[in-house]
Coordinates of N, CA and C in Angstrom, one line a residue:
X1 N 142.5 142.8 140.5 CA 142.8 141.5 139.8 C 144.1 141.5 139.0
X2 N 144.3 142.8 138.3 CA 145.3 142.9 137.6 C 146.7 142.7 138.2
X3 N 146.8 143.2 139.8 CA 147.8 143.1 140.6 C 148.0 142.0 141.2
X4 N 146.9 141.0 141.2 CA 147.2 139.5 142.0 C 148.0 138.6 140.7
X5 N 147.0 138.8 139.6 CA 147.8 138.2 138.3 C 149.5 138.6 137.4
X6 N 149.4 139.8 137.9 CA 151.5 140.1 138.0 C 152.1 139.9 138.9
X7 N 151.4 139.5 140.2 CA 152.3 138.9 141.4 C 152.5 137.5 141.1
X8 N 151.4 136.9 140.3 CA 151.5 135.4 139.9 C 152.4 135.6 138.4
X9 N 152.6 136.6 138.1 CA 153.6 136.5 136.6 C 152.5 136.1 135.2
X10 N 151.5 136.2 135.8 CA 150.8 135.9 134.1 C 149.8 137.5 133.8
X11 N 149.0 137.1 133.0 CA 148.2 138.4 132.2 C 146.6 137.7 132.2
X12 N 145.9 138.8 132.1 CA 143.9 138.2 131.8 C 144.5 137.8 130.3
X13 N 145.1 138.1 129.5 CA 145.3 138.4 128.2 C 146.1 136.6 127.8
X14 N 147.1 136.3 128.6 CA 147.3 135.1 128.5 C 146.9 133.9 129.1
X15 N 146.2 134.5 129.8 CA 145.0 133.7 130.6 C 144.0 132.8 129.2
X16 N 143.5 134.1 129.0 CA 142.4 133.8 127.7 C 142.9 133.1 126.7
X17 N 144.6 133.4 126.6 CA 144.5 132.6 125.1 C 144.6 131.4 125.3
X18 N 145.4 130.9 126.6 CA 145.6 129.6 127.4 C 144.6 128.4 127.0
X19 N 143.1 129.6 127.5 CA 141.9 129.0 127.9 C 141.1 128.6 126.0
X20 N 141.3 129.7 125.2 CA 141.1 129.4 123.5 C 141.6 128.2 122.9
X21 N 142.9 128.2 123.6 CA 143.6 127.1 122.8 C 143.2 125.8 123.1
X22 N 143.2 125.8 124.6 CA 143.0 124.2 125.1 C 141.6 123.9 124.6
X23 N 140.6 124.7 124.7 CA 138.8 124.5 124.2 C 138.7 124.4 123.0
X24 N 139.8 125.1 121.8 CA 139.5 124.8 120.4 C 140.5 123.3 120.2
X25 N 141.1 123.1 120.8 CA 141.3 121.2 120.8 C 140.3 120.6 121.0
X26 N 140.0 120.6 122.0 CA 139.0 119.8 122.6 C 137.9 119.4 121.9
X27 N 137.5 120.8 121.6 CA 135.9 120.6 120.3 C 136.7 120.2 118.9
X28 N 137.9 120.6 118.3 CA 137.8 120.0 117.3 C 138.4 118.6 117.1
X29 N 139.1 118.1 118.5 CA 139.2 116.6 118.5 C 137.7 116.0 118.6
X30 N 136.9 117.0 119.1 CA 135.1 116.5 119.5 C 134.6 115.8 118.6
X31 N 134.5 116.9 117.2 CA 134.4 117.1 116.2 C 132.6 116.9 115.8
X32 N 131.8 117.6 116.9 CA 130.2 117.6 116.6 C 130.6 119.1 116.1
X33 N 131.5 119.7 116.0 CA 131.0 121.8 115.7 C 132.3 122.1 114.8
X34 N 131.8 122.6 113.7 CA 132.3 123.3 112.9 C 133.6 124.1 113.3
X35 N 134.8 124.4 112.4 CA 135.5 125.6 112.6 C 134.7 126.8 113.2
X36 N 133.7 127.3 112.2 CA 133.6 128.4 112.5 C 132.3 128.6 113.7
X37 N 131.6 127.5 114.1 CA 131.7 127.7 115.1 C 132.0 127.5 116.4
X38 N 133.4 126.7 116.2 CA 134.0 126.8 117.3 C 134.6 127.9 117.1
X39 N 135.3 129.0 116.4 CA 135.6 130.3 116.4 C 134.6 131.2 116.8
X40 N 133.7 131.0 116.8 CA 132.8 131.9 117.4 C 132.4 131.7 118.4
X41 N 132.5 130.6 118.9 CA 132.4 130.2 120.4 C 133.8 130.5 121.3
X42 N 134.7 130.7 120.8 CA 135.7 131.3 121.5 C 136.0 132.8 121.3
X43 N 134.9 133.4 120.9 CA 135.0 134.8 121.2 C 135.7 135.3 119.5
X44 N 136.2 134.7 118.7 CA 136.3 135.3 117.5 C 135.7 136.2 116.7
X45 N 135.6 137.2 115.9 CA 134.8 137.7 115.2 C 135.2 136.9 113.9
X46 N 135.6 137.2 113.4 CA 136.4 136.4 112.0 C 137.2 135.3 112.1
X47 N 136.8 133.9 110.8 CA 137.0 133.3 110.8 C 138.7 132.9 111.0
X48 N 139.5 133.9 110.1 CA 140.6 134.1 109.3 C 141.4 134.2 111.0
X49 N 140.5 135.4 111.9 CA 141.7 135.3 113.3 C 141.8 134.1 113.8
X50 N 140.9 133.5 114.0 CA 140.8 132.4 114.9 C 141.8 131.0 113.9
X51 N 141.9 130.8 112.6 CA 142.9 130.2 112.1 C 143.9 130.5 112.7
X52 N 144.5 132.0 112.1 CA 146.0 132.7 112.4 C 146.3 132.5 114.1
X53 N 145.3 132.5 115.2 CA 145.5 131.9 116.2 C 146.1 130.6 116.4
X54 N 145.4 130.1 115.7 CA 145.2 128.4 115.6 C 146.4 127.9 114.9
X55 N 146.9 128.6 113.9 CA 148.2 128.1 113.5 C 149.3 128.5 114.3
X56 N 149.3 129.8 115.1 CA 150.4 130.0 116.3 C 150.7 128.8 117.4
X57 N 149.2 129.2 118.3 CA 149.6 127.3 118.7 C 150.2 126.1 118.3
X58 N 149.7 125.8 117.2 CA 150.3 124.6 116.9 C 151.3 124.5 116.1
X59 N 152.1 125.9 115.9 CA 153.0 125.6 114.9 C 152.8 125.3 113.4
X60 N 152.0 125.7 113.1 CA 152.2 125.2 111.7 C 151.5 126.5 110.3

C-alpha cells in the first residue's frame, strides 16, 4: 500500500489529516457534537492536539 501511495506522491499520514480536517468542518459547521467530541471522534487523544491541528488548517 505504501508503494502505490508514493507512486501517487501522497502518504497514509497525509491521507488522514486530509480526511480529519474535511470531517472536523463538516461536524462543526453541523454543530449537534461538541469540540471534544468531535476530537475524539477523529482519533484525538487530547483535546489541546486536535485544537493545535485545527488551528494549522485554518490558519489561525
Amino acid at each position: 500500500m505504501q508503494r502505490k501511495l508514493r507512486e501517487k506522491g501522497t502518504t497514509f499520514k497525509s491521507i488522514l489529516t486530509e480526511v480529519r480536517e474535511d470531517l472536523a468542518l463538516k461536524y462543526i459547521h453541523d454543530r449537534k457534537l461538541t469540540l471534544t467530541e468531535i476530537s475524539f471522534m477523529l482519533g484525538f487523544s487530547e483535546m489541546s492536539s486536535f485544537s493545535r491541528a485545527f488551528k494549522q488548517w485554518t490558519g489561525e
